[in-house]
CSV table of C-alpha atoms and ligand atoms in Angstrom, one decimal:
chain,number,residue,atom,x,y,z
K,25,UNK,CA,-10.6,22.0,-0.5
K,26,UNK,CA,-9.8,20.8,2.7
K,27,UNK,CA,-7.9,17.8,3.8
K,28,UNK,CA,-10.8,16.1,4.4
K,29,UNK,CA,-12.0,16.3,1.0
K,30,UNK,CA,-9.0,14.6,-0.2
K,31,UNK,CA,-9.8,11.5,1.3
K,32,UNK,CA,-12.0,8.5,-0.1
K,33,UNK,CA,-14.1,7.0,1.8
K,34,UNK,CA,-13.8,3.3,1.5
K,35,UNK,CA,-15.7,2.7,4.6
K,36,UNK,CA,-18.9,4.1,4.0
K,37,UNK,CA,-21.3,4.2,1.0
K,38,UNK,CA,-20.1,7.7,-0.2
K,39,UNK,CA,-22.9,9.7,-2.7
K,40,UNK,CA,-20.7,8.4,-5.5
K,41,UNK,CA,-20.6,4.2,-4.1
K,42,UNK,CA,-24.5,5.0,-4.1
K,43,UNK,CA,-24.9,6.1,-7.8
K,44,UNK,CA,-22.9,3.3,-8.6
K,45,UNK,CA,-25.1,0.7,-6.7
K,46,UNK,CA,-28.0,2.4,-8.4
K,47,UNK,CA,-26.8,2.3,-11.8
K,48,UNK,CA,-25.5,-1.0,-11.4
K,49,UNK,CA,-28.9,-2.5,-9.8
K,50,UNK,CA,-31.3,-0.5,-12.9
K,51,UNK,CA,-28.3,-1.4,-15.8
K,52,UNK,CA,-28.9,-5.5,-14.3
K,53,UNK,CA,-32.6,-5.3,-14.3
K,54,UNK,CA,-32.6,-4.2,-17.7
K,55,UNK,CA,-30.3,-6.9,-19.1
K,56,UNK,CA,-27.8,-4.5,-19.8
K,57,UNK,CA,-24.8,-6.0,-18.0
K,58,UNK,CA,-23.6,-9.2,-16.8
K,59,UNK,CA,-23.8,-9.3,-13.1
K,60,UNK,CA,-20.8,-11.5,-13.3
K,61,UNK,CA,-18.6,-9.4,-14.9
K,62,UNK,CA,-18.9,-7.1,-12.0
K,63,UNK,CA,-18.3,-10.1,-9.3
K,64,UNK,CA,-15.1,-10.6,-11.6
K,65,UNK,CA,-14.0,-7.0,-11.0
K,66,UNK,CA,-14.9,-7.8,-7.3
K,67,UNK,CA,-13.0,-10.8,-7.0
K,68,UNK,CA,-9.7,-8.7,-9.0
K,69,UNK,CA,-9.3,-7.0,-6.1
K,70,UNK,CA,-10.3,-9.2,-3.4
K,71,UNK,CA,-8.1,-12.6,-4.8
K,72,UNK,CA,-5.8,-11.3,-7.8
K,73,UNK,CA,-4.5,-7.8,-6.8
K,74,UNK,CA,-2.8,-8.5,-3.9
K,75,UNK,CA,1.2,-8.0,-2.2
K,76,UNK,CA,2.4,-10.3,-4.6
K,77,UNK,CA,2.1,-7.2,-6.8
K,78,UNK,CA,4.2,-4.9,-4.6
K,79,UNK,CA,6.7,-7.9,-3.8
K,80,UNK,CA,7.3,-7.3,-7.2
K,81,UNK,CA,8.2,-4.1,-7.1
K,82,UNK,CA,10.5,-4.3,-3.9
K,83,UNK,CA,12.4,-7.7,-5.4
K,84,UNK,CA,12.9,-5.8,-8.8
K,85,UNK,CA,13.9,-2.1,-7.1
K,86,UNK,CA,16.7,-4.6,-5.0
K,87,UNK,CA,17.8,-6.6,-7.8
K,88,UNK,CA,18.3,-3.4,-10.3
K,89,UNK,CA,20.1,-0.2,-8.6
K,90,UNK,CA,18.6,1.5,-12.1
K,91,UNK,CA,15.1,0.6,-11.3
K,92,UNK,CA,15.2,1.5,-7.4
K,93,UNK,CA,16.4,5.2,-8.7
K,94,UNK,CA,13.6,4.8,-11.3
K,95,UNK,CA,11.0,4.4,-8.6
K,96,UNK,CA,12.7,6.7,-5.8
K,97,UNK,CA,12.2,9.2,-8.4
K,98,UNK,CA,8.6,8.5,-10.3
K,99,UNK,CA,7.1,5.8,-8.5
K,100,UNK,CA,3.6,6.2,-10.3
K,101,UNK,CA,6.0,5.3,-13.7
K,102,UNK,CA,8.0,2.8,-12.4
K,103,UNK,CA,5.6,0.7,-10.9
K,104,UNK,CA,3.4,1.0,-14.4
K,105,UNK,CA,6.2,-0.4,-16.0
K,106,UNK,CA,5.4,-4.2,-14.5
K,107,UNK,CA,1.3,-3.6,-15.4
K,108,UNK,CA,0.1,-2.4,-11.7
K,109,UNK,CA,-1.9,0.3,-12.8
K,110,UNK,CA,-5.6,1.1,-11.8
K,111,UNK,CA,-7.9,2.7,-8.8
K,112,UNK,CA,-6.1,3.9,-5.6
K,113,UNK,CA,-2.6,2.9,-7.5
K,114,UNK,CA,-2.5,6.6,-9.9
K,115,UNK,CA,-0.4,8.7,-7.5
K,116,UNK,CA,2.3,6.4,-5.9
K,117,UNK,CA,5.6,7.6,-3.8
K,118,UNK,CA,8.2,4.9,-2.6
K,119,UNK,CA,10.0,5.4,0.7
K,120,UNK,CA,12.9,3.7,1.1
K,121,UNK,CA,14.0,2.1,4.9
K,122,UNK,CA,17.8,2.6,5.3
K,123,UNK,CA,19.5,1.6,8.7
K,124,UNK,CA,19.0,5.1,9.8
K,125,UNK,CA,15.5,5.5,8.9
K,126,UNK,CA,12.4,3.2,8.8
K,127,UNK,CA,8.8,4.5,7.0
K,128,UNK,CA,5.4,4.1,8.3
K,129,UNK,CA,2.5,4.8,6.7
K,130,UNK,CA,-1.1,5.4,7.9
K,131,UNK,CA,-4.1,6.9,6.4
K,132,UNK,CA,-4.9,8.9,9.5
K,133,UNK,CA,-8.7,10.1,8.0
K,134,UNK,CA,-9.9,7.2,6.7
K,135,UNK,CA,-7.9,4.1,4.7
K,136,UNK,CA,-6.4,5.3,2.2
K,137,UNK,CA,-4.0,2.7,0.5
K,138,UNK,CA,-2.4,1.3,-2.5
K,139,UNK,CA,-4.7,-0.9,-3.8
K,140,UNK,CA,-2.6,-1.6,-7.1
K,141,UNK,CA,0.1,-3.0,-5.4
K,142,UNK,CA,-1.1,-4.3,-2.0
K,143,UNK,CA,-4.6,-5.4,-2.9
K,144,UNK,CA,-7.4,-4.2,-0.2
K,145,UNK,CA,-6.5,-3.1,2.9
K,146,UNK,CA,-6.2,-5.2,6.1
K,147,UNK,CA,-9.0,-4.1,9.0
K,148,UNK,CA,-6.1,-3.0,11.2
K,149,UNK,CA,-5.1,-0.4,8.9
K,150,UNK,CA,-8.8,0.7,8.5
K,151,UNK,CA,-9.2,0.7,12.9
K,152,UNK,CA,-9.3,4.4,15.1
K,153,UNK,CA,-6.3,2.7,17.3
K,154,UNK,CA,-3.9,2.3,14.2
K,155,UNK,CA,-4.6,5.1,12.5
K,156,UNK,CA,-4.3,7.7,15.7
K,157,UNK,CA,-1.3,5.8,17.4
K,158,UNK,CA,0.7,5.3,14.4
K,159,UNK,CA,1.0,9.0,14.4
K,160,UNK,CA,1.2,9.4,18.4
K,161,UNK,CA,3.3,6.3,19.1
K,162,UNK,CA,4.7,4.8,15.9
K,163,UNK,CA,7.2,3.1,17.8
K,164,UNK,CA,4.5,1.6,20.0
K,165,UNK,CA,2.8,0.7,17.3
K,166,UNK,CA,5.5,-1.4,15.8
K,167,UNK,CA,6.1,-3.0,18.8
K,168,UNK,CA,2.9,-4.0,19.3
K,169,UNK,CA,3.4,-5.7,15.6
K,170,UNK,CA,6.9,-7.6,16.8
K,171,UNK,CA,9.1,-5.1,15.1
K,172,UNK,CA,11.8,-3.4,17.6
K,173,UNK,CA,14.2,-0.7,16.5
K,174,UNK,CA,17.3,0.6,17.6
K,175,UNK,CA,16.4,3.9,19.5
K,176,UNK,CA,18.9,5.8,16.7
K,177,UNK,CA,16.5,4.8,14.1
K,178,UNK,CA,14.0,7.6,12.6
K,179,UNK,CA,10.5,6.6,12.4
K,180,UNK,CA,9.1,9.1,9.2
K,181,UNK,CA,5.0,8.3,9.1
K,182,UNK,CA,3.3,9.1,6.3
K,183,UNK,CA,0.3,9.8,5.8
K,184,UNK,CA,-1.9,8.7,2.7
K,185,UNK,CA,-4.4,10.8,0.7
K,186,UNK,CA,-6.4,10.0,-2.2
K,187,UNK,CA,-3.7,11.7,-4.3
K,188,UNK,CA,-0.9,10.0,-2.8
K,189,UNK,CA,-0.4,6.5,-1.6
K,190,UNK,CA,2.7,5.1,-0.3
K,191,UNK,CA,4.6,1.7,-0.8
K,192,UNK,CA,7.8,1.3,1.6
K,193,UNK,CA,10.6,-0.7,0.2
K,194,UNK,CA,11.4,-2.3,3.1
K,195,UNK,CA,15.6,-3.3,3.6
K,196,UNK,CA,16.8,-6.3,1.3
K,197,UNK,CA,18.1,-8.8,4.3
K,198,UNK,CA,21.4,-9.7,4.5
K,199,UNK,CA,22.4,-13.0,2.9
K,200,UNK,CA,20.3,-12.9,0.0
K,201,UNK,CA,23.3,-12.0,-2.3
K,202,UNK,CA,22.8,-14.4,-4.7
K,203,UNK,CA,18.8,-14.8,-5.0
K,204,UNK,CA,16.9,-14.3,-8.0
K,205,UNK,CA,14.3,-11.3,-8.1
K,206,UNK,CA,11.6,-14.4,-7.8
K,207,UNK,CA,13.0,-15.4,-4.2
K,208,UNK,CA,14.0,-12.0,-3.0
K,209,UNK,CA,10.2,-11.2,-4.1
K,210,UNK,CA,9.0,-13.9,-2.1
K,211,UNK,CA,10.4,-12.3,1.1
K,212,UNK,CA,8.5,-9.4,1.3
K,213,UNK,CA,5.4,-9.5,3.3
K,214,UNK,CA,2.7,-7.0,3.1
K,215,UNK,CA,3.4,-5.7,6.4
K,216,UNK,CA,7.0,-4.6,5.4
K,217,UNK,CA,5.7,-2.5,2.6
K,218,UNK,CA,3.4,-0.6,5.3
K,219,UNK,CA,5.9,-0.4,7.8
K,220,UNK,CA,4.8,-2.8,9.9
K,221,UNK,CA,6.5,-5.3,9.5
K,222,UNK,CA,10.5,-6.2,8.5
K,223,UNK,CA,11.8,-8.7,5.8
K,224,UNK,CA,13.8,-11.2,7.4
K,225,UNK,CA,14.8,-14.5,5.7
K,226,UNK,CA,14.5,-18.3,7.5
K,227,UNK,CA,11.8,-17.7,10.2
T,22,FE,FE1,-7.9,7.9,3.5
């Protein structure tokens, strides 16, 4: 299998997005399923499967030192613990950003990306530019999206396959001591859980 193969592809209407829309146009026409309940699957992960999910994760990983080891170690487990299961979410690895070291990640093929705990992806993340540059010139990259880092820092970019997606626990900002997992959660920004962004609190 090559590397290719590994890939979906979300962008286009792959042989098995075409059986579906088959099956799903012939099963409608003969009254065998609701069209609805398919614009509710539609809307599940267009409106209620979004960051909110992986905020969840990050704020509870921050607020428990148990849980962060949990997830450094089997993030597919941890994150089933708080219900984010499903399509694009089965084969999940957490990278953590440490002052020394931020993550980045990219599907450089395709788009790739964990749809369990960040909803769909943003059309940035699905454009040639990002996904050839972040590899290039990740630094660039994240300049280009307001985030400057010390030239010490490593940049580690990842890159996402069907079997593996990535969420990056971005750094818990200083001054947040005493905040509940519900307002640490509220922090995190999509962005910082694909790299591209940092958590920052009062701006
Ligand atoms: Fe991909």
């Amino acid at each position: 299998m090559t590397h290719r193969d590994d890939h979906d592809h979300d962008n286009h209407l792959d042989p098995m997005d075409a059986r579906v829309r088959a099956l799903e146009t012939i099963l409608g026409a003969k009254g065998l399923i609701d069209p609805g309940s398919i614009d509710v699957i539609v809307d599940t992960y267009q409106n209620r499967i979004g960051p909110q999910n992986g905020a969840r994760v990050v704020a509870k990983a921050w607020h428990d030192p148990d849980y962060a080891d949990w997830l450094k170690l089997d993030a597919t487990a941890a994150i089933a613990s708080l219900g984010f299961t499903g399509r694009q979410g089965e084969h999940m690895r957490a990278v953590f950003n440490g002052p020394q070291t931020h993550n980045l990640v990219v599907c450089t093929l395709c788009s790739c990306y964990p749809w369990s705990v960040l909803g769909l992806p943003p059309v940035w993340y699905k454009s040639p530019p990002y996904r050839s540059r972040a590899v290039i010139d990740p630094r660039g990259v994240l300049a280009e999206f307001g985030v400057s880092l010390n030239e010490d820092v490593r940049i580690r970019v990842w890159d996402s396959t069907a079997e593996l997606r990535y969420l990056v626990v971005p750094m818990r900002p200083a001054g947040t001591e005493n905040y509940s997992e519900e307002a640490l959660a509220a922090l995190v920004t999509r962005d910082s859980m694909i790299g591209t962004g940092l958590v920052d609190i009062g701006t």
